[in-house]
Amino acid sequence: MKAFWDRKEKPYVLIVFLLPFLWMLGSLLMGQYFPDPGKLLMRLSGIWACVFVAAALSVTPLMKIKRFNWLVRYRRFVGLSAFFYSMLHLVIYLLLFAGLSWRWIRSDLVEKPYIYAGVFALLVLLALAITSTKKMMKRLGRNWKRLHRLIYLATIAIVLHLWWQVKGDTSLAVIFTVVFVMLLGLRLISNRKKLKKTIVSATI
Ligand code: HEM
């Protein structure tokens, strides 16, 4: 019964997570982003990638509250959405910014070193997406948790990516830094509590 419910529910959940993408695609096709669609789409895809990274970091602390237990069902979807919107951000960069010219990308990398921080975060998200299946979880055992802790490093890289490119307006960098610092802080506190508990139970 539960499996049937999950299967029935999944397409709707998928549509919800795809809504920002569908909205961007629709606006692009209706010509709303012209004359410079690349610039705006780059910003929007980056913002949605950050939103889903923040959502992925929120799931575990929220699940500690009984009322939000059901979130466990969507944890993988949220993480995969963070990866999806980051990939979209990269595809927009390659197509609309670079026009698939490797020579252009090489000179852009010299001008914009913050791209390396973005690439690092994306590679981490890729590794987490590949290992997000139940099969991989079993295969990696204890190392799965260790690997998935890389999300903290990816988040720091994203903050770096945002601040490094600031020219005038800092609002986006400030908003996401505050959100990420709060979420990473929550994780740190909860990990410390867990460590204390294991030390206490080991000494009893
Ligand atoms: C291969 C990886 C990445 C590349 C090549 C890349 C490249 C870029 C570039 C070139 C810009 C500036 C666009 C402009 O000049 O208007 C930018 C902005 C942005 N990126 Fe990335 N990025 C990458 C990964 C990421 C990731 C993983 C995230 C978040 C999860 C992210 C979030 C953002 C955001 C929010 C902005 C907009 C910042 C603003 O307008 O203030 N990027 N990225």
mmCIF file of C-alpha atoms and ligand atoms in Angstrom:
data_model
loop_
_atom_site.group_PDB
_atom_site.id
_atom_site.type_symbol
_atom_site.label_atom_id
_atom_site.label_comp_id
_atom_site.label_asym_id
_atom_site.label_seq_id
_atom_site.Cartn_x
_atom_site.Cartn_y
_atom_site.Cartn_z
ATOM 1 C CA MET A 1 0.000 0.000 0.000
ATOM 2 C CA LYS A 2 2.800 2.399 0.958
ATOM 3 C CA ALA A 3 4.755 1.604 -2.236
ATOM 4 C CA PHE A 4 1.628 2.255 -4.292
ATOM 5 C CA TRP A 5 1.125 5.599 -2.531
ATOM 6 C CA ASP A 6 4.775 6.554 -3.130
ATOM 7 C CA ARG A 7 4.587 5.617 -6.792
ATOM 8 C CA LYS A 8 1.369 7.592 -7.245
ATOM 9 C CA GLU A 9 2.778 10.603 -5.457
ATOM 10 C CA LYS A 10 6.168 10.799 -7.159
ATOM 11 C CA PRO A 11 5.148 12.400 -10.504
ATOM 12 C CA TYR A 12 3.380 15.248 -8.623
ATOM 13 C CA VAL A 13 6.392 15.822 -6.376
ATOM 14 C CA LEU A 14 8.633 15.856 -9.447
ATOM 15 C CA ILE A 15 6.437 18.507 -11.092
ATOM 16 C CA VAL A 16 6.629 20.698 -7.962
ATOM 17 C CA PHE A 17 10.437 20.549 -7.976
ATOM 18 C CA LEU A 18 10.495 21.257 -11.716
ATOM 19 C CA LEU A 19 8.204 24.300 -11.450
ATOM 20 C CA PRO A 20 11.051 26.883 -11.329
ATOM 21 C CA PHE A 21 12.593 25.256 -14.424
ATOM 22 C CA LEU A 22 9.260 25.231 -16.284
ATOM 23 C CA TRP A 23 8.686 28.847 -15.304
ATOM 24 C CA MET A 24 12.159 29.863 -16.616
ATOM 25 C CA LEU A 25 11.644 27.892 -19.841
ATOM 26 C CA GLY A 26 8.188 29.422 -20.385
ATOM 27 C CA SER A 27 9.445 32.967 -19.768
ATOM 28 C CA LEU A 28 12.373 32.382 -22.147
ATOM 29 C CA LEU A 29 10.103 31.073 -24.903
ATOM 30 C CA MET A 30 7.757 34.030 -24.442
ATOM 31 C CA GLY A 31 10.735 36.360 -24.970
ATOM 32 C CA GLN A 32 10.644 37.853 -21.490
ATOM 33 C CA TYR A 33 14.400 37.575 -20.918
ATOM 34 C CA PHE A 34 15.465 39.289 -24.118
ATOM 35 C CA PRO A 35 17.734 41.013 -25.191
ATOM 36 C CA ASP A 36 20.190 39.289 -22.774
ATOM 37 C CA PRO A 37 18.650 35.972 -21.662
ATOM 38 C CA GLY A 38 21.999 34.502 -20.581
ATOM 39 C CA LYS A 39 22.613 36.994 -17.778
ATOM 40 C CA LEU A 40 19.205 36.644 -16.162
ATOM 41 C CA LEU A 41 18.954 32.869 -16.617
ATOM 42 C CA MET A 42 22.407 32.451 -15.105
ATOM 43 C CA ARG A 43 21.293 34.397 -12.024
ATOM 44 C CA LEU A 44 17.922 32.625 -11.718
ATOM 45 C CA SER A 45 19.345 29.106 -12.122
ATOM 46 C CA GLY A 46 22.079 29.933 -9.566
ATOM 47 C CA ILE A 47 19.493 31.271 -7.104
ATOM 48 C CA TRP A 48 17.312 28.138 -7.439
ATOM 49 C CA ALA A 49 20.381 25.920 -7.012
ATOM 50 C CA CYS A 50 21.152 27.795 -3.754
ATOM 51 C CA VAL A 51 17.509 27.507 -2.613
ATOM 52 C CA PHE A 52 17.576 23.717 -3.048
ATOM 53 C CA VAL A 53 20.980 23.387 -1.334
ATOM 54 C CA ALA A 54 19.482 25.332 1.598
ATOM 55 C CA ALA A 55 16.379 23.106 1.500
ATOM 56 C CA ALA A 56 18.553 19.967 1.489
ATOM 57 C CA LEU A 57 20.445 21.264 4.538
ATOM 58 C CA SER A 58 17.136 22.032 6.312
ATOM 59 C CA VAL A 59 15.595 18.572 5.947
ATOM 60 C CA THR A 60 17.630 16.792 8.667
ATOM 61 C CA PRO A 61 17.104 19.441 11.409
ATOM 62 C CA LEU A 62 13.392 19.666 10.517
ATOM 63 C CA MET A 63 12.974 15.888 10.678
ATOM 64 C CA LYS A 64 13.966 16.051 14.359
ATOM 65 C CA ILE A 65 10.615 17.731 14.965
ATOM 66 C CA LYS A 66 8.033 14.916 14.983
ATOM 67 C CA ARG A 67 5.531 16.881 12.934
ATOM 68 C CA PHE A 68 8.000 17.025 10.019
ATOM 69 C CA ASN A 69 8.946 13.331 9.966
ATOM 70 C CA TRP A 70 7.280 12.918 6.571
ATOM 71 C CA LEU A 71 10.022 15.066 4.996
ATOM 72 C CA VAL A 72 12.255 11.989 4.897
ATOM 73 C CA ARG A 73 10.339 10.868 1.777
ATOM 74 C CA TYR A 74 11.436 13.951 -0.137
ATOM 75 C CA ARG A 75 15.037 14.229 1.062
ATOM 76 C CA ARG A 76 16.472 12.610 -2.075
ATOM 77 C CA PHE A 77 14.277 14.681 -4.390
ATOM 78 C CA VAL A 78 15.452 17.913 -2.717
ATOM 79 C CA GLY A 79 19.130 16.949 -3.017
ATOM 80 C CA LEU A 80 18.719 15.897 -6.642
ATOM 81 C CA SER A 81 16.959 19.198 -7.374
ATOM 82 C CA ALA A 82 19.990 21.103 -6.011
ATOM 83 C CA PHE A 83 22.140 19.113 -8.441
ATOM 84 C CA PHE A 84 19.680 19.598 -11.313
ATOM 85 C CA TYR A 85 19.556 23.410 -10.972
ATOM 86 C CA SER A 86 23.360 23.588 -10.599
ATOM 87 C CA MET A 87 23.698 21.554 -13.815
ATOM 88 C CA LEU A 88 21.217 23.859 -15.514
ATOM 89 C CA HIS A 89 23.361 26.812 -14.368
ATOM 90 C CA LEU A 90 26.404 25.146 -15.981
ATOM 91 C CA VAL A 91 24.538 24.342 -19.221
ATOM 92 C CA ILE A 92 23.382 27.985 -19.466
ATOM 93 C CA TYR A 93 26.974 29.100 -18.915
ATOM 94 C CA LEU A 94 28.315 26.755 -21.604
ATOM 95 C CA LEU A 95 25.600 27.558 -24.170
ATOM 96 C CA LEU A 96 24.574 31.179 -23.622
ATOM 97 C CA PHE A 97 27.760 32.635 -22.140
ATOM 98 C CA ALA A 98 30.516 30.642 -23.790
ATOM 99 C CA GLY A 99 28.769 29.540 -26.997
ATOM 100 C CA LEU A 100 30.556 26.215 -26.426
ATOM 101 C CA SER A 101 33.906 27.850 -27.200
ATOM 102 C CA TRP A 102 36.693 26.258 -25.139
ATOM 103 C CA ARG A 103 39.010 29.167 -25.987
ATOM 104 C CA TRP A 104 36.467 31.652 -24.582
ATOM 105 C CA ILE A 105 36.023 29.557 -21.435
ATOM 106 C CA ARG A 106 39.795 29.428 -20.878
ATOM 107 C CA SER A 107 40.095 33.211 -20.942
ATOM 108 C CA ASP A 108 36.947 33.584 -18.803
ATOM 109 C CA LEU A 109 38.452 31.277 -16.163
ATOM 110 C CA VAL A 110 41.433 33.632 -15.886
ATOM 111 C CA GLU A 111 39.112 36.629 -15.510
ATOM 112 C CA LYS A 112 36.622 34.920 -13.143
ATOM 113 C CA PRO A 113 38.447 32.561 -10.745
ATOM 114 C CA TYR A 114 35.242 32.287 -8.663
ATOM 115 C CA ILE A 115 34.084 29.800 -11.308
ATOM 116 C CA TYR A 116 36.480 27.210 -9.796
ATOM 117 C CA ALA A 117 34.588 27.415 -6.483
ATOM 118 C CA GLY A 118 31.323 26.823 -8.406
ATOM 119 C CA VAL A 119 32.822 23.861 -10.271
ATOM 120 C CA PHE A 120 34.019 22.351 -6.965
ATOM 121 C CA ALA A 121 30.513 22.667 -5.458
ATOM 122 C CA LEU A 122 28.965 21.128 -8.568
ATOM 123 C CA LEU A 123 31.384 18.165 -8.490
ATOM 124 C CA VAL A 124 30.449 17.500 -4.861
ATOM 125 C CA LEU A 125 26.745 17.664 -5.730
ATOM 126 C CA LEU A 126 27.402 15.223 -8.596
ATOM 127 C CA ALA A 127 29.123 12.746 -6.243
ATOM 128 C CA LEU A 128 26.237 13.037 -3.772
ATOM 129 C CA ALA A 129 23.650 12.567 -6.538
ATOM 130 C CA ILE A 130 25.395 9.430 -7.870
ATOM 131 C CA THR A 131 25.583 7.910 -4.388
ATOM 132 C CA SER A 132 22.069 8.908 -3.322
ATOM 133 C CA THR A 133 20.437 5.552 -4.140
ATOM 134 C CA LYS A 134 19.608 2.928 -1.494
ATOM 135 C CA LYS A 135 21.945 0.506 -3.277
ATOM 136 C CA MET A 136 24.880 2.937 -2.976
ATOM 137 C CA MET A 137 23.988 3.653 0.629
ATOM 138 C CA LYS A 138 24.295 -0.062 1.418
ATOM 139 C CA ARG A 139 27.448 -0.497 -0.635
ATOM 140 C CA LEU A 140 29.279 2.435 0.983
ATOM 141 C CA GLY A 141 28.130 1.630 4.532
ATOM 142 C CA ARG A 142 29.709 4.013 7.066
ATOM 143 C CA ASN A 143 31.563 5.861 4.307
ATOM 144 C CA TRP A 144 28.250 7.044 2.872
ATOM 145 C CA LYS A 145 27.729 9.451 5.773
ATOM 146 C CA ARG A 146 31.344 10.605 5.556
ATOM 147 C CA LEU A 147 30.989 11.277 1.828
ATOM 148 C CA HIS A 148 27.710 13.117 2.270
ATOM 149 C CA ARG A 149 29.325 15.416 4.840
ATOM 150 C CA LEU A 150 31.063 16.973 1.814
ATOM 151 C CA ILE A 151 27.878 19.025 1.444
ATOM 152 C CA TYR A 152 29.330 21.330 4.136
ATOM 153 C CA LEU A 153 32.438 21.977 2.012
ATOM 154 C CA ALA A 154 30.259 22.490 -1.074
ATOM 155 C CA THR A 155 28.182 25.054 0.828
ATOM 156 C CA ILE A 156 31.315 26.965 1.840
ATOM 157 C CA ALA A 157 32.446 26.873 -1.816
ATOM 158 C CA ILE A 158 29.060 28.293 -2.890
ATOM 159 C CA VAL A 159 29.374 31.158 -0.377
ATOM 160 C CA LEU A 160 32.862 31.822 -1.761
ATOM 161 C CA HIS A 161 31.478 31.676 -5.329
ATOM 162 C CA LEU A 162 28.901 34.343 -4.435
ATOM 163 C CA TRP A 163 31.180 36.762 -2.524
ATOM 164 C CA TRP A 164 34.096 36.483 -4.963
ATOM 165 C CA GLN A 165 31.955 37.789 -7.831
ATOM 166 C CA VAL A 166 30.284 40.668 -5.967
ATOM 167 C CA LYS A 167 30.716 43.958 -7.810
ATOM 168 C CA GLY A 168 28.143 46.308 -6.305
ATOM 169 C CA ASP A 169 24.985 44.741 -4.929
ATOM 170 C CA THR A 170 25.752 42.363 -2.059
ATOM 171 C CA SER A 171 22.138 41.466 -1.165
ATOM 172 C CA LEU A 172 22.105 37.965 -2.706
ATOM 173 C CA ALA A 173 25.454 37.024 -1.155
ATOM 174 C CA VAL A 174 24.320 38.365 2.254
ATOM 175 C CA ILE A 175 20.968 36.495 2.176
ATOM 176 C CA PHE A 176 22.464 33.117 1.258
ATOM 177 C CA THR A 177 25.425 33.520 3.628
ATOM 178 C CA VAL A 178 23.048 34.155 6.555
ATOM 179 C CA VAL A 179 20.855 31.174 5.572
ATOM 180 C CA PHE A 180 23.810 28.812 5.064
ATOM 181 C CA VAL A 181 25.637 29.901 8.247
ATOM 182 C CA MET A 182 22.454 29.300 10.268
ATOM 183 C CA LEU A 183 21.900 25.859 8.732
ATOM 184 C CA LEU A 184 25.535 24.779 9.097
ATOM 185 C CA GLY A 185 25.469 26.103 12.689
ATOM 186 C CA LEU A 186 22.406 23.959 13.466
ATOM 187 C CA ARG A 187 24.154 20.881 12.062
ATOM 188 C CA LEU A 188 27.282 21.619 14.111
ATOM 189 C CA ILE A 189 25.275 21.943 17.346
ATOM 190 C CA SER A 190 23.368 18.710 16.654
ATOM 191 C CA ASN A 191 26.596 16.813 15.805
ATOM 192 C CA ARG A 192 28.187 18.051 19.066
ATOM 193 C CA LYS A 193 25.166 16.881 21.050
ATOM 194 C CA LYS A 194 25.383 13.442 19.389
ATOM 195 C CA LEU A 195 29.121 13.215 20.175
ATOM 196 C CA LYS A 196 28.500 14.160 23.831
ATOM 197 C CA LYS A 197 25.775 11.464 24.085
ATOM 198 C CA THR A 198 28.079 8.739 22.706
ATOM 199 C CA ILE A 199 30.921 9.799 25.053
ATOM 200 C CA VAL A 200 28.548 9.738 28.059
ATOM 201 C CA SER A 201 27.065 6.325 27.126
ATOM 202 C CA ALA A 202 30.558 4.927 26.514
ATOM 203 C CA THR A 203 31.768 5.992 29.967
ATOM 204 C CA ILE A 204 28.716 4.602 31.841
HETATM 205 C C1 HEM B 1 30.243 24.559 -13.059
HETATM 206 C C2 HEM B 1 29.830 25.291 -12.074
HETATM 207 C C3 HEM B 1 29.541 26.769 -12.105
HETATM 208 C C4 HEM B 1 29.867 27.739 -13.025
HETATM 209 C C5 HEM B 1 30.645 27.574 -14.319
HETATM 210 C C6 HEM B 1 29.302 28.981 -12.549
HETATM 211 C C7 HEM B 1 29.446 30.202 -13.176
HETATM 212 C C8 HEM B 1 28.862 31.381 -12.775
HETATM 213 C C9 HEM B 1 29.046 32.660 -13.408
HETATM 214 C C10 HEM B 1 29.936 32.918 -14.633
HETATM 215 C C11 HEM B 1 28.280 33.555 -12.747
HETATM 216 C C12 HEM B 1 28.170 35.072 -13.027
HETATM 217 C C13 HEM B 1 27.103 35.328 -14.038
HETATM 218 C C14 HEM B 1 27.085 36.810 -14.429
HETATM 219 O O1 HEM B 1 28.137 37.372 -14.693
HETATM 220 O O2 HEM B 1 25.993 37.369 -14.464
HETATM 221 C C15 HEM B 1 27.592 32.843 -11.698
HETATM 222 C C16 HEM B 1 26.680 33.397 -10.841
HETATM 223 C C17 HEM B 1 26.013 32.712 -9.880
HETATM 224 N N1 HEM B 1 26.216 31.409 -9.494
HETATM 225 FE FE1 HEM B 1 27.443 30.089 -10.405
HETATM 226 N N2 HEM B 1 28.618 28.755 -11.387
HETATM 227 C C18 HEM B 1 28.756 27.418 -11.069
HETATM 228 C C19 HEM B 1 28.233 26.757 -9.968
HETATM 229 C C20 HEM B 1 27.332 27.313 -9.114
HETATM 230 C C21 HEM B 1 26.679 26.598 -8.047
HETATM 231 C C22 HEM B 1 26.923 25.124 -7.702
HETATM 232 C C23 HEM B 1 25.823 27.484 -7.440
HETATM 233 C C24 HEM B 1 24.886 27.278 -6.278
HETATM 234 C C25 HEM B 1 24.480 26.127 -5.825
HETATM 235 C C26 HEM B 1 25.945 28.763 -8.121
HETATM 236 C C27 HEM B 1 25.229 29.895 -7.816
HETATM 237 C C28 HEM B 1 25.342 31.107 -8.476
HETATM 238 C C29 HEM B 1 24.520 32.276 -8.194
HETATM 239 C C30 HEM B 1 23.402 32.395 -7.161
HETATM 240 C C31 HEM B 1 24.945 33.287 -9.062
HETATM 241 C C32 HEM B 1 24.390 34.716 -9.174
HETATM 242 C C33 HEM B 1 25.179 35.647 -8.299
HETATM 243 C C34 HEM B 1 24.732 37.092 -8.447
HETATM 244 O O3 HEM B 1 24.134 37.465 -9.456
HETATM 245 O O4 HEM B 1 25.041 37.867 -7.512
HETATM 246 N N3 HEM B 1 26.875 28.622 -9.117
HETATM 247 N N4 HEM B 1 27.968 31.525 -11.719
#
